[in-house]
Every structure is written in C-alpha cells, then in structure tokens.
mmCIF file of C-alpha atoms and ligand atoms in Angstrom:
data_model
loop_
_atom_site.group_PDB
_atom_site.id
_atom_site.type_symbol
_atom_site.label_atom_id
_atom_site.label_comp_id
_atom_site.label_asym_id
_atom_site.label_seq_id
_atom_site.Cartn_x
_atom_site.Cartn_y
_atom_site.Cartn_z
ATOM 1 C CA MET A 1 -0.767 -141.447 -74.880
ATOM 2 C CA SER A 2 0.310 -140.027 -71.413
ATOM 3 C CA TYR A 3 -0.256 -136.525 -70.023
ATOM 4 C CA ASP A 4 1.112 -134.530 -66.872
ATOM 5 C CA ILE A 5 -2.437 -133.460 -66.139
ATOM 6 C CA LEU A 6 -6.101 -134.673 -67.569
ATOM 7 C CA VAL A 7 -8.684 -131.835 -66.957
ATOM 8 C CA ILE A 8 -12.416 -133.468 -67.169
ATOM 9 C CA GLY A 9 -14.956 -130.555 -67.960
ATOM 10 C CA ALA A 10 -14.655 -127.990 -70.475
ATOM 11 C CA GLY A 11 -16.595 -125.306 -68.872
ATOM 12 C CA PRO A 12 -14.931 -121.933 -67.264
ATOM 13 C CA ALA A 13 -13.397 -123.954 -64.744
ATOM 14 C CA GLY A 14 -11.732 -126.679 -67.059
ATOM 15 C CA LEU A 15 -10.672 -124.530 -69.227
ATOM 16 C CA SER A 16 -9.086 -121.721 -66.667
ATOM 17 C CA ALA A 17 -7.459 -124.818 -64.922
ATOM 18 C CA ALA A 18 -5.902 -126.250 -68.501
ATOM 19 C CA LEU A 19 -4.789 -122.708 -69.198
ATOM 20 C CA GLN A 20 -2.737 -122.228 -66.248
ATOM 21 C CA ALA A 21 -1.210 -125.522 -66.172
ATOM 22 C CA ARG A 22 -0.033 -125.068 -69.597
ATOM 23 C CA VAL A 23 1.374 -121.592 -68.837
ATOM 24 C CA ARG A 24 3.436 -123.650 -66.010
ATOM 25 C CA GLY A 25 4.369 -125.923 -69.129
ATOM 26 C CA LYS A 26 2.471 -129.043 -68.407
ATOM 27 C CA SER A 27 0.835 -131.204 -70.957
ATOM 28 C CA VAL A 28 -3.042 -130.820 -70.614
ATOM 29 C CA LEU A 29 -5.809 -132.748 -71.928
ATOM 30 C CA VAL A 30 -9.315 -131.570 -71.651
ATOM 31 C CA VAL A 31 -11.952 -134.427 -71.959
ATOM 32 C CA ALA A 32 -15.754 -133.269 -72.035
ATOM 33 C CA GLY A 33 -19.112 -133.926 -73.237
ATOM 34 C CA ASP A 34 -20.992 -132.260 -76.196
ATOM 35 C CA ASP A 35 -20.791 -128.342 -75.639
ATOM 36 C CA ARG A 36 -24.739 -128.286 -75.952
ATOM 37 C CA ASP A 37 -24.794 -130.233 -72.381
ATOM 38 C CA ASN A 38 -22.282 -127.206 -70.675
ATOM 39 C CA ALA A 39 -24.531 -125.085 -68.275
ATOM 40 C CA LEU A 40 -22.687 -121.547 -69.718
ATOM 41 C CA TYR A 41 -23.859 -123.019 -73.102
ATOM 42 C CA LYS A 42 -27.666 -122.675 -71.915
ATOM 43 C CA ALA A 43 -26.999 -118.778 -70.601
ATOM 44 C CA HIS A 44 -28.632 -116.425 -72.856
ATOM 45 C CA GLN A 45 -26.871 -113.649 -71.835
ATOM 46 C CA VAL A 46 -23.932 -113.336 -69.241
ATOM 47 C CA ASP A 47 -23.526 -109.610 -67.796
ATOM 48 C CA ASN A 48 -21.697 -110.188 -64.531
ATOM 49 C CA TYR A 49 -18.707 -111.478 -65.952
ATOM 50 C CA LEU A 50 -15.835 -108.809 -65.442
ATOM 51 C CA GLY A 51 -14.748 -107.076 -68.252
ATOM 52 C CA LEU A 52 -16.818 -108.875 -70.946
ATOM 53 C CA PRO A 53 -20.888 -108.002 -70.377
ATOM 54 C CA GLY A 54 -23.311 -108.702 -72.801
ATOM 55 C CA LEU A 55 -22.208 -111.810 -74.451
ATOM 56 C CA THR A 56 -24.361 -114.878 -74.688
ATOM 57 C CA GLY A 57 -23.080 -117.905 -72.643
ATOM 58 C CA ALA A 58 -21.828 -119.990 -76.281
ATOM 59 C CA GLU A 59 -20.100 -116.865 -76.804
ATOM 60 C CA LEU A 60 -18.045 -116.467 -73.854
ATOM 61 C CA LEU A 61 -17.357 -120.308 -73.942
ATOM 62 C CA ASP A 62 -15.914 -120.169 -77.339
ATOM 63 C CA ARG A 63 -13.496 -117.384 -76.110
ATOM 64 C CA PHE A 64 -12.494 -119.207 -73.007
ATOM 65 C CA ALA A 65 -11.985 -122.348 -75.672
ATOM 66 C CA ALA A 66 -10.251 -120.418 -78.027
ATOM 67 C CA HIS A 67 -7.863 -118.987 -75.697
ATOM 68 C CA ALA A 68 -6.985 -122.273 -74.297
ATOM 69 C CA ARG A 69 -6.518 -123.956 -77.555
ATOM 70 C CA GLU A 70 -3.997 -121.264 -78.274
ATOM 71 C CA THR A 71 -1.836 -122.002 -75.226
ATOM 72 C CA GLY A 72 -1.638 -125.582 -76.342
ATOM 73 C CA VAL A 73 -4.521 -127.566 -74.513
ATOM 74 C CA GLU A 74 -5.563 -130.464 -76.344
ATOM 75 C CA ARG A 75 -9.205 -131.284 -76.241
ATOM 76 C CA ARG A 76 -11.362 -134.559 -76.885
ATOM 77 C CA THR A 77 -15.117 -135.200 -77.027
ATOM 78 C CA GLY A 78 -16.205 -137.778 -74.780
ATOM 79 C CA ARG A 79 -17.933 -139.183 -71.796
ATOM 80 C CA VAL A 80 -15.459 -139.988 -68.557
ATOM 81 C CA LEU A 81 -17.018 -143.250 -67.400
ATOM 82 C CA GLY A 82 -14.392 -143.826 -64.467
ATOM 83 C CA VAL A 83 -10.878 -142.780 -63.069
ATOM 84 C CA MET A 84 -8.696 -145.221 -61.676
ATOM 85 C CA PRO A 85 -5.657 -144.176 -59.262
ATOM 86 C CA VAL A 86 -2.604 -146.693 -59.646
ATOM 87 C CA GLY A 87 0.190 -145.479 -57.768
ATOM 88 C CA ASP A 88 0.931 -141.961 -58.477
ATOM 89 C CA ARG A 89 -0.791 -142.346 -61.902
ATOM 90 C CA PHE A 90 -4.307 -142.153 -62.755
ATOM 91 C CA TYR A 91 -5.929 -144.037 -65.741
ATOM 92 C CA VAL A 92 -9.020 -142.470 -66.948
ATOM 93 C CA SER A 93 -11.478 -144.062 -69.117
ATOM 94 C CA ILE A 94 -13.088 -142.370 -72.046
ATOM 95 C CA ASP A 95 -16.140 -144.047 -73.348
ATOM 96 C CA SER A 96 -14.247 -147.232 -75.090
ATOM 97 C CA ASP A 97 -10.600 -145.566 -74.685
ATOM 98 C CA MET A 98 -8.446 -144.972 -71.772
ATOM 99 C CA LYS A 99 -6.011 -142.272 -71.092
ATOM 100 C CA GLU A 100 -3.302 -141.748 -68.428
ATOM 101 C CA ALA A 101 -2.057 -138.899 -66.514
ATOM 102 C CA GLY A 102 -0.049 -137.685 -63.486
ATOM 103 C CA ALA A 103 -2.948 -135.610 -62.049
ATOM 104 C CA VAL A 104 -6.520 -135.138 -62.547
ATOM 105 C CA ILE A 105 -8.637 -132.004 -62.237
ATOM 106 C CA LEU A 106 -12.468 -132.668 -61.979
ATOM 107 C CA ALA A 107 -14.222 -129.382 -63.490
ATOM 108 C CA LEU A 108 -17.394 -131.423 -63.937
ATOM 109 C CA GLY A 109 -20.380 -129.088 -63.481
ATOM 110 C CA VAL A 110 -23.543 -129.873 -61.532
ATOM 111 C CA SER A 111 -24.609 -133.327 -61.749
ATOM 112 C CA ARG A 112 -28.187 -133.376 -61.791
ATOM 113 C CA GLY A 113 -30.630 -136.174 -60.852
ATOM 114 C CA LYS A 114 -31.002 -139.521 -58.991
ATOM 115 C CA LYS A 115 -30.344 -142.903 -59.815
ATOM 116 C CA TYR A 116 -33.648 -144.647 -61.097
ATOM 117 C CA PRO A 117 -34.800 -147.448 -59.601
ATOM 118 C CA GLY A 118 -32.806 -150.510 -60.765
ATOM 119 C CA GLU A 119 -30.386 -148.358 -62.416
ATOM 120 C CA ALA A 120 -27.942 -149.832 -59.427
ATOM 121 C CA GLU A 121 -28.704 -152.967 -59.452
ATOM 122 C CA PHE A 122 -28.787 -153.911 -62.982
ATOM 123 C CA LEU A 123 -25.270 -151.926 -63.871
ATOM 124 C CA GLY A 124 -23.239 -154.354 -65.632
ATOM 125 C CA ARG A 125 -26.427 -156.851 -66.164
ATOM 126 C CA GLY A 126 -28.212 -154.714 -68.634
ATOM 127 C CA VAL A 127 -27.591 -151.206 -67.647
ATOM 128 C CA SER A 128 -24.980 -149.204 -69.678
ATOM 129 C CA TYR A 129 -23.847 -145.712 -69.876
ATOM 130 C CA CYS A 130 -21.975 -145.874 -72.949
ATOM 131 C CA ALA A 131 -23.140 -146.945 -76.527
ATOM 132 C CA THR A 132 -19.770 -147.057 -78.032
ATOM 133 C CA CYS A 133 -18.299 -149.381 -75.424
ATOM 134 C CA ASP A 134 -21.567 -151.839 -74.857
ATOM 135 C CA GLY A 135 -23.275 -151.083 -78.380
ATOM 136 C CA ALA A 136 -22.137 -154.511 -79.992
ATOM 137 C CA LEU A 137 -23.229 -156.342 -77.367
ATOM 138 C CA TYR A 138 -26.770 -155.813 -78.020
ATOM 139 C CA ARG A 139 -26.703 -156.371 -81.842
ATOM 140 C CA GLU A 140 -29.893 -157.559 -83.126
ATOM 141 C CA LYS A 141 -31.866 -157.064 -79.554
ATOM 142 C CA ARG A 142 -33.751 -154.800 -77.781
ATOM 143 C CA VAL A 143 -32.449 -151.569 -76.526
ATOM 144 C CA ALA A 144 -34.102 -148.289 -74.852
ATOM 145 C CA VAL A 145 -32.161 -145.135 -74.956
ATOM 146 C CA VAL A 146 -32.702 -142.856 -72.216
ATOM 147 C CA GLY A 147 -32.135 -139.532 -73.931
ATOM 148 C CA LEU A 148 -30.466 -137.033 -71.085
ATOM 149 C CA SER A 149 -27.679 -135.486 -73.072
ATOM 150 C CA ALA A 150 -27.440 -133.295 -76.098
ATOM 151 C CA ASP A 151 -25.605 -136.348 -78.067
ATOM 152 C CA ALA A 152 -28.432 -139.173 -77.339
ATOM 153 C CA PRO A 153 -29.898 -139.086 -80.574
ATOM 154 C CA GLU A 154 -26.683 -139.636 -82.592
ATOM 155 C CA GLU A 155 -25.582 -142.393 -80.220
ATOM 156 C CA ALA A 156 -29.462 -143.847 -81.030
ATOM 157 C CA ALA A 157 -28.611 -143.649 -84.343
ATOM 158 C CA PHE A 158 -25.536 -145.506 -83.797
ATOM 159 C CA LEU A 159 -26.875 -148.519 -81.671
ATOM 160 C CA LYS A 160 -29.906 -148.649 -84.636
ATOM 161 C CA GLN A 161 -26.790 -149.018 -87.191
ATOM 162 C CA LEU A 162 -25.135 -151.766 -85.415
ATOM 163 C CA GLY A 163 -28.579 -154.043 -85.839
ATOM 164 C CA CYS A 164 -29.845 -152.776 -82.091
ATOM 165 C CA GLN A 165 -33.847 -152.358 -81.905
ATOM 166 C CA VAL A 166 -33.926 -148.782 -80.676
ATOM 167 C CA THR A 167 -36.822 -147.476 -78.380
ATOM 168 C CA TYR A 168 -35.746 -143.804 -77.583
ATOM 169 C CA VAL A 169 -37.005 -142.490 -74.161
ATOM 170 C CA ALA A 170 -36.991 -138.872 -73.127
ATOM 171 C CA ALA A 171 -39.527 -135.824 -71.737
ATOM 172 C CA LYS A 172 -39.680 -134.520 -75.015
ATOM 173 C CA ARG A 173 -38.893 -135.879 -78.651
ATOM 174 C CA PRO A 174 -35.870 -134.421 -79.654
ATOM 175 C CA GLU A 175 -35.796 -132.764 -83.051
ATOM 176 C CA HIS A 176 -33.221 -134.666 -84.566
ATOM 177 C CA LEU A 177 -34.134 -137.969 -83.665
ATOM 178 C CA GLU A 178 -34.246 -140.532 -86.758
ATOM 179 C CA ASN A 179 -37.840 -140.653 -87.758
ATOM 180 C CA ASP A 180 -37.755 -144.401 -87.762
ATOM 181 C CA ILE A 181 -36.513 -144.869 -84.128
ATOM 182 C CA PRO A 182 -39.591 -145.374 -81.840
ATOM 183 C CA PHE A 183 -40.189 -142.198 -79.519
ATOM 184 C CA VAL A 184 -41.680 -142.813 -75.833
ATOM 185 C CA LYS A 185 -42.549 -139.903 -73.692
ATOM 186 C CA GLY A 186 -41.226 -140.618 -70.096
ATOM 187 C CA VAL A 187 -39.916 -138.921 -66.768
ATOM 188 C CA LYS A 188 -40.395 -141.339 -64.227
ATOM 189 C CA LEU A 189 -38.378 -144.567 -65.152
ATOM 190 C CA GLU A 190 -38.224 -147.553 -63.405
ATOM 191 C CA ILE A 191 -35.643 -150.553 -64.609
ATOM 192 C CA ARG A 192 -36.783 -154.399 -63.826
ATOM 193 C CA GLY A 193 -35.495 -158.010 -64.710
ATOM 194 C CA GLU A 194 -34.603 -160.897 -63.366
ATOM 195 C CA LYS A 195 -30.926 -161.996 -63.853
ATOM 196 C CA ALA A 196 -30.693 -159.175 -66.286
ATOM 197 C CA VAL A 197 -32.741 -156.110 -67.473
ATOM 198 C CA THR A 198 -36.072 -157.501 -69.334
ATOM 199 C CA VAL A 199 -38.152 -154.200 -68.904
ATOM 200 C CA LEU A 200 -37.751 -150.378 -68.826
ATOM 201 C CA GLU A 201 -41.129 -148.599 -67.374
ATOM 202 C CA ALA A 202 -41.515 -145.275 -68.427
ATOM 203 C CA ASP A 203 -44.506 -143.011 -66.984
ATOM 204 C CA GLY A 204 -46.453 -146.529 -66.363
ATOM 205 C CA GLU A 205 -45.654 -147.797 -69.928
ATOM 206 C CA GLU A 206 -43.519 -151.591 -70.098
ATOM 207 C CA ILE A 207 -41.034 -151.222 -72.863
ATOM 208 C CA PRO A 208 -39.478 -154.782 -73.282
ATOM 209 C CA CYS A 209 -35.839 -154.681 -73.801
ATOM 210 C CA ASP A 210 -32.617 -156.343 -73.213
ATOM 211 C CA GLY A 211 -30.504 -153.676 -72.534
ATOM 212 C CA VAL A 212 -30.952 -149.805 -71.432
ATOM 213 C CA PHE A 213 -28.550 -147.158 -72.458
ATOM 214 C CA LEU A 214 -28.657 -144.389 -70.006
ATOM 215 C CA LEU A 215 -26.977 -141.463 -71.671
ATOM 216 C CA ARG A 216 -26.433 -138.369 -69.433
ATOM 217 C CA PRO A 217 -23.964 -135.354 -69.485
ATOM 218 C CA SER A 218 -22.411 -136.208 -66.383
ATOM 219 C CA LEU A 219 -22.148 -138.819 -63.779
ATOM 220 C CA ALA A 220 -22.085 -138.304 -59.842
ATOM 221 C CA PRO A 221 -18.755 -137.400 -58.936
ATOM 222 C CA ALA A 222 -18.245 -140.391 -56.388
ATOM 223 C CA ASP A 223 -19.478 -142.876 -59.143
ATOM 224 C CA LEU A 224 -16.835 -141.649 -61.529
ATOM 225 C CA LEU A 225 -13.852 -142.050 -58.596
ATOM 226 C CA PRO A 226 -14.937 -144.253 -55.939
ATOM 227 C CA GLY A 227 -13.870 -143.138 -52.494
ATOM 228 C CA LEU A 228 -14.172 -139.355 -53.344
ATOM 229 C CA GLU A 229 -15.257 -137.375 -50.482
ATOM 230 C CA THR A 230 -18.510 -135.471 -51.567
ATOM 231 C CA ASP A 231 -20.956 -133.180 -49.543
ATOM 232 C CA GLY A 232 -24.656 -133.193 -50.325
ATOM 233 C CA GLY A 233 -23.652 -134.082 -54.108
ATOM 234 C CA TYR A 234 -21.048 -131.697 -54.191
ATOM 235 C CA ILE A 235 -16.827 -132.561 -54.207
ATOM 236 C CA THR A 236 -15.122 -131.560 -50.907
ATOM 237 C CA ALA A 237 -11.998 -129.872 -51.944
ATOM 238 C CA ASP A 238 -10.059 -127.273 -49.721
ATOM 239 C CA ARG A 239 -9.109 -123.504 -50.959
ATOM 240 C CA ASP A 240 -6.193 -125.069 -52.955
ATOM 241 C CA GLY A 241 -9.024 -127.415 -54.677
ATOM 242 C CA ARG A 242 -7.089 -130.475 -53.035
ATOM 243 C CA THR A 243 -9.792 -133.207 -52.539
ATOM 244 C CA ASN A 244 -9.393 -136.292 -50.237
ATOM 245 C CA ILE A 245 -7.379 -138.004 -52.789
ATOM 246 C CA PRO A 246 -3.847 -136.962 -53.247
ATOM 247 C CA GLY A 247 -3.379 -135.858 -56.989
ATOM 248 C CA VAL A 248 -6.834 -135.318 -57.519
ATOM 249 C CA PHE A 249 -8.073 -131.600 -57.373
ATOM 250 C CA ALA A 250 -11.471 -130.045 -58.228
ATOM 251 C CA ALA A 251 -12.889 -126.624 -59.276
ATOM 252 C CA GLY A 252 -16.110 -125.061 -60.192
ATOM 253 C CA ASP A 253 -19.711 -125.406 -59.860
ATOM 254 C CA CYS A 254 -18.808 -129.154 -58.780
ATOM 255 C CA THR A 255 -17.304 -128.076 -55.510
ATOM 256 C CA GLY A 256 -20.215 -125.928 -54.431
ATOM 257 C CA LEU A 257 -22.103 -122.757 -54.436
ATOM 258 C CA PRO A 258 -22.293 -119.840 -55.581
ATOM 259 C CA LEU A 259 -22.704 -121.521 -59.132
ATOM 260 C CA GLN A 260 -21.145 -119.166 -61.247
ATOM 261 C CA VAL A 261 -18.692 -118.100 -64.108
ATOM 262 C CA SER A 262 -16.114 -116.123 -62.043
ATOM 263 C CA LYS A 263 -16.030 -118.452 -59.124
ATOM 264 C CA ALA A 264 -15.639 -121.227 -61.533
ATOM 265 C CA VAL A 265 -12.836 -119.275 -63.239
ATOM 266 C CA GLY A 266 -11.098 -118.492 -60.080
ATOM 267 C CA GLU A 267 -11.230 -121.916 -59.009
ATOM 268 C CA GLY A 268 -9.610 -123.608 -61.842
ATOM 269 C CA LEU A 269 -7.037 -120.922 -62.152
ATOM 270 C CA VAL A 270 -6.097 -122.508 -58.452
ATOM 271 C CA ALA A 271 -6.648 -125.728 -59.465
ATOM 272 C CA GLY A 272 -4.405 -125.783 -62.369
ATOM 273 C CA LEU A 273 -1.556 -124.258 -60.548
ATOM 274 C CA ARG A 274 -1.588 -126.620 -57.549
ATOM 275 C CA ALA A 275 -1.871 -129.545 -59.815
ATOM 276 C CA ALA A 276 1.331 -128.489 -61.659
ATOM 277 C CA GLU A 277 3.101 -127.873 -58.312
ATOM 278 C CA TYR A 278 2.063 -131.429 -57.254
ATOM 279 C CA LEU A 279 3.395 -132.835 -60.236
ATOM 280 C CA ASP A 280 6.500 -131.077 -59.557
ATOM 281 C CA GLN A 281 6.789 -132.148 -56.134
ATOM 282 C CA THR A 282 6.073 -135.960 -57.047
ATOM 283 C CA ARG A 283 8.625 -136.172 -59.304
ATOM 284 C CA GLN A 284 11.386 -134.473 -56.989
ATOM 285 C CA LYS A 285 10.623 -137.738 -54.508
HETATM 286 C C1 FAD B 301 -29.331 -120.936 -67.867
HETATM 287 C C2 FAD B 301 -28.276 -120.567 -67.084
HETATM 288 C C3 FAD B 301 -27.629 -119.172 -67.111
HETATM 289 C C4 FAD B 301 -26.773 -118.892 -66.230
HETATM 290 N N1 FAD B 301 -26.115 -117.455 -66.175
HETATM 291 C C5 FAD B 301 -25.314 -117.117 -65.629
HETATM 292 C C6 FAD B 301 -24.803 -115.577 -65.311
HETATM 293 O O1 FAD B 301 -25.177 -114.654 -66.086
HETATM 294 N N2 FAD B 301 -23.759 -115.476 -64.691
HETATM 295 C C7 FAD B 301 -22.762 -116.504 -64.310
HETATM 296 O O2 FAD B 301 -21.901 -116.511 -63.594
HETATM 297 N N3 FAD B 301 -23.131 -117.691 -64.371
HETATM 298 C C8 FAD B 301 -24.258 -117.890 -65.121
HETATM 299 N N4 FAD B 301 -24.569 -119.303 -64.893
HETATM 300 C C9 FAD B 301 -23.998 -120.657 -64.257
HETATM 301 C C10 FAD B 301 -22.503 -120.943 -65.087
HETATM 302 O O3 FAD B 301 -22.974 -121.206 -66.518
HETATM 303 C C11 FAD B 301 -21.783 -121.999 -64.519
HETATM 304 O O4 FAD B 301 -21.282 -121.436 -62.935
HETATM 305 C C12 FAD B 301 -20.807 -122.575 -64.935
HETATM 306 O O5 FAD B 301 -20.668 -122.341 -66.345
HETATM 307 C C13 FAD B 301 -19.765 -123.343 -64.097
HETATM 308 O O6 FAD B 301 -18.650 -123.786 -64.767
HETATM 309 P P1 FAD B 301 -18.242 -125.133 -64.577
HETATM 310 O O7 FAD B 301 -16.720 -125.321 -65.377
HETATM 311 O O8 FAD B 301 -17.803 -125.471 -63.240
HETATM 312 O O9 FAD B 301 -19.227 -126.357 -65.043
HETATM 313 P P2 FAD B 301 -19.899 -126.457 -66.465
HETATM 314 O O10 FAD B 301 -19.533 -125.186 -67.313
HETATM 315 O O11 FAD B 301 -21.127 -127.128 -66.161
HETATM 316 O O12 FAD B 301 -18.870 -127.466 -67.203
HETATM 317 C C14 FAD B 301 -19.058 -128.895 -66.756
HETATM 318 C C15 FAD B 301 -18.419 -129.616 -67.841
HETATM 319 O O13 FAD B 301 -17.903 -130.903 -67.437
HETATM 320 C C16 FAD B 301 -18.279 -132.036 -68.744
HETATM 321 N N5 FAD B 301 -18.606 -132.952 -67.718
HETATM 322 C C17 FAD B 301 -19.373 -133.274 -66.848
HETATM 323 N N6 FAD B 301 -19.071 -135.009 -66.408
HETATM 324 C C18 FAD B 301 -18.503 -135.224 -67.471
HETATM 325 C C19 FAD B 301 -18.108 -136.546 -67.723
HETATM 326 N N7 FAD B 301 -18.404 -137.586 -66.731
HETATM 327 N N8 FAD B 301 -17.456 -136.888 -68.959
HETATM 328 C C20 FAD B 301 -16.873 -135.814 -69.876
HETATM 329 N N9 FAD B 301 -17.094 -134.543 -69.494
HETATM 330 C C21 FAD B 301 -18.152 -134.140 -68.448
HETATM 331 C C22 FAD B 301 -19.289 -130.874 -69.570
HETATM 332 O O14 FAD B 301 -19.710 -131.864 -70.390
HETATM 333 C C23 FAD B 301 -18.894 -129.580 -69.149
HETATM 334 O O15 FAD B 301 -18.015 -129.605 -70.132
HETATM 335 C C24 FAD B 301 -25.797 -120.026 -65.537
HETATM 336 C C25 FAD B 301 -26.266 -121.341 -65.662
HETATM 337 C C26 FAD B 301 -27.130 -121.375 -66.556
HETATM 338 C C27 FAD B 301 -27.728 -122.894 -66.629
#
C-alpha cells in the first residue's frame, strides 16, 4: 500500500505533523516503536504545555494520539530500519515489510547511545537490528539479545520460539523476561568474531554466540537514511523542516534543542504543511 506521507515517530512532533497533513487531505501512515520507549511517555507530569497543565506524559500522548486517529491518521507499530529514495518516491522498510510514500517526515526523537565496538564491522554478518527479519536465520543457533527497547523481552521470547538459544543482555533484568531465558548483566559491550560474529563480551564476560540482536528504540538518523545531513547527532533542517533530501522533512527533538513538547508540536505542524505542499507541487510538474 502506498501513502502520500509516511511519518516516522508517534511522539508530539510526528502526531502533530500527521494531523496537519490529514487536514490538508493527504493519506498518512505513522510508524513508531513501542509507546513505552517514547520520551514523553516517561514524563511524570507536564506542567509547561499551554492549556493542558498537570497531565502525565502518557496522558498527554494518549490525547495527541486519539486526536490524530480521529482525523484518519493510520498507525502502525514497528521499527523502521531504512528509508530509500527512488525517483520521487520513498521506500520505507518496517521490520520485514516495506511501505511506499511520496514524502517522509522524520520525527524520531533523540537517538541516544553510540555504536558498540564491532557493531558496524559485523552488521549483516551476525549483527542484526530486527528479530522478525533475521530470526529464522538463527534457528538452533546461539544468539544474544541486547535489550535496549521496551519490546526486547517479547522479541527474545519470539527468537526462543523459533528455536534459537537466547541469552538476554541488559543493564538490568526486565520484569517480564521469560524465566527460562538466561540473563547477563552488561553495559560495556563488544562484538567480536572472524568472518562472522563468535562472541559478545558484556562487562568482561564472554558470551559465545552466532548472532547478536541489538534492539534499540531508535537508530541514528544518518543510519536510517544515508546521505541525510546531521550536525552533532541532530538532523539539519530549515525553518520549514526541509532536510537536504527533497521530500524528506524533520521535526521535534531530532532537529535539536530545546527538547520540549511545544517545540515538537510546532515543528510537526510546519513539517506536515510543507510536506503536503511539496506533494502538491511535485504532482503539478
Ligand atoms: C522524563 C522526561 C520528562 C519530560 N518532561 C517534559 C516536560 O515537562 N515538558 C516538556 O515540554 N517536555 C518534557 N520532556 C521532553 C519531551 O518529552 C520531548 O521533547 C518530546 O517528547 C519530543 O517529541 P518528539 O515527537 O520529537 O520525540 P519523541 O516523543 O521522543 O518521539 C519519538 C518517536 O519516534 C519513534 N522512533 C524513533 N526511531 C524510530 C524507528 N527507527 N522506527 C520506528 N519508530 C521510531 C519512537 O518510537 C517515538 O514514537 C520530557 C522528557 C523526558 C524523558
């Protein structure tokens, strides 16, 4: 299925952008990870959002999401692994699926954390970002799941069901990790191997494995869309939310400071309107 606009991120910026684009009559798909990974979801109380003081971040997020849904915004939960421009269209890979759109709005929030040693070197040779996509390649094999996202325990259970021998690695054992999945505490990680991965080292402990699933809530913007201009980890965008790639817009925390709801909502509005105009202009050509 093809959409006018695909928005990556269901925080204040992404939902605001999606709503504005719907108001302009565009078909919109919002793709986002688990709500529990959303920055706003973690706010105990938000007192500086105009007109709606005293709500928890989760309550505010629910209101934003309900409003966007009522206008006809479609929503899908998943991890976006890459955006590929082809002519004036964009192909967006979501877990093991692909969607097409005429414009893309990046509302990714802040991507935290550097790459681990060995991660880039062994990407595709044992390192994966997606259990759904690559899990079947590791049936009967030993895999380590590095759990950084809220849905990582479910993904570990899915890999176990496929027949993988799973070890779960994280700073702290998650409450809902299945009891029979071994847990190793690890913050300082290194991936090693020869032709392919053979070991994950976690805080000095060696875990022999054939695959390492790095399950993060987000990817660095430039990894998602090669060629995208960034500065200090933030996406470079002008006042209209335009990035250096025609048809790609950005809004919210991913464009820089201040990291605040009001700024995200405002930038989302601008990006949604400009993306709708961009589509109208490209169709007239
Ligand atoms: C504890 C805490 C308290 C806060 N308190 C306040 C406050 O009181 N007032 C205030 O104004 N601000 C506050 N903030 C900041 C505020 O939450 C953020 O500024 C705001 O949420 C930014 O919105 P955003 O849409 O840009 O990004 P986010 O809300 O972070 O949303 C990012 C979205 O992108 C999705 N995503 C990212 N990468 C991918 C991918 N590869 N595939 C699929 N989905 C992806 C995520 O799943 C998420 O849906 C607080 C933040 C925290 C953490």
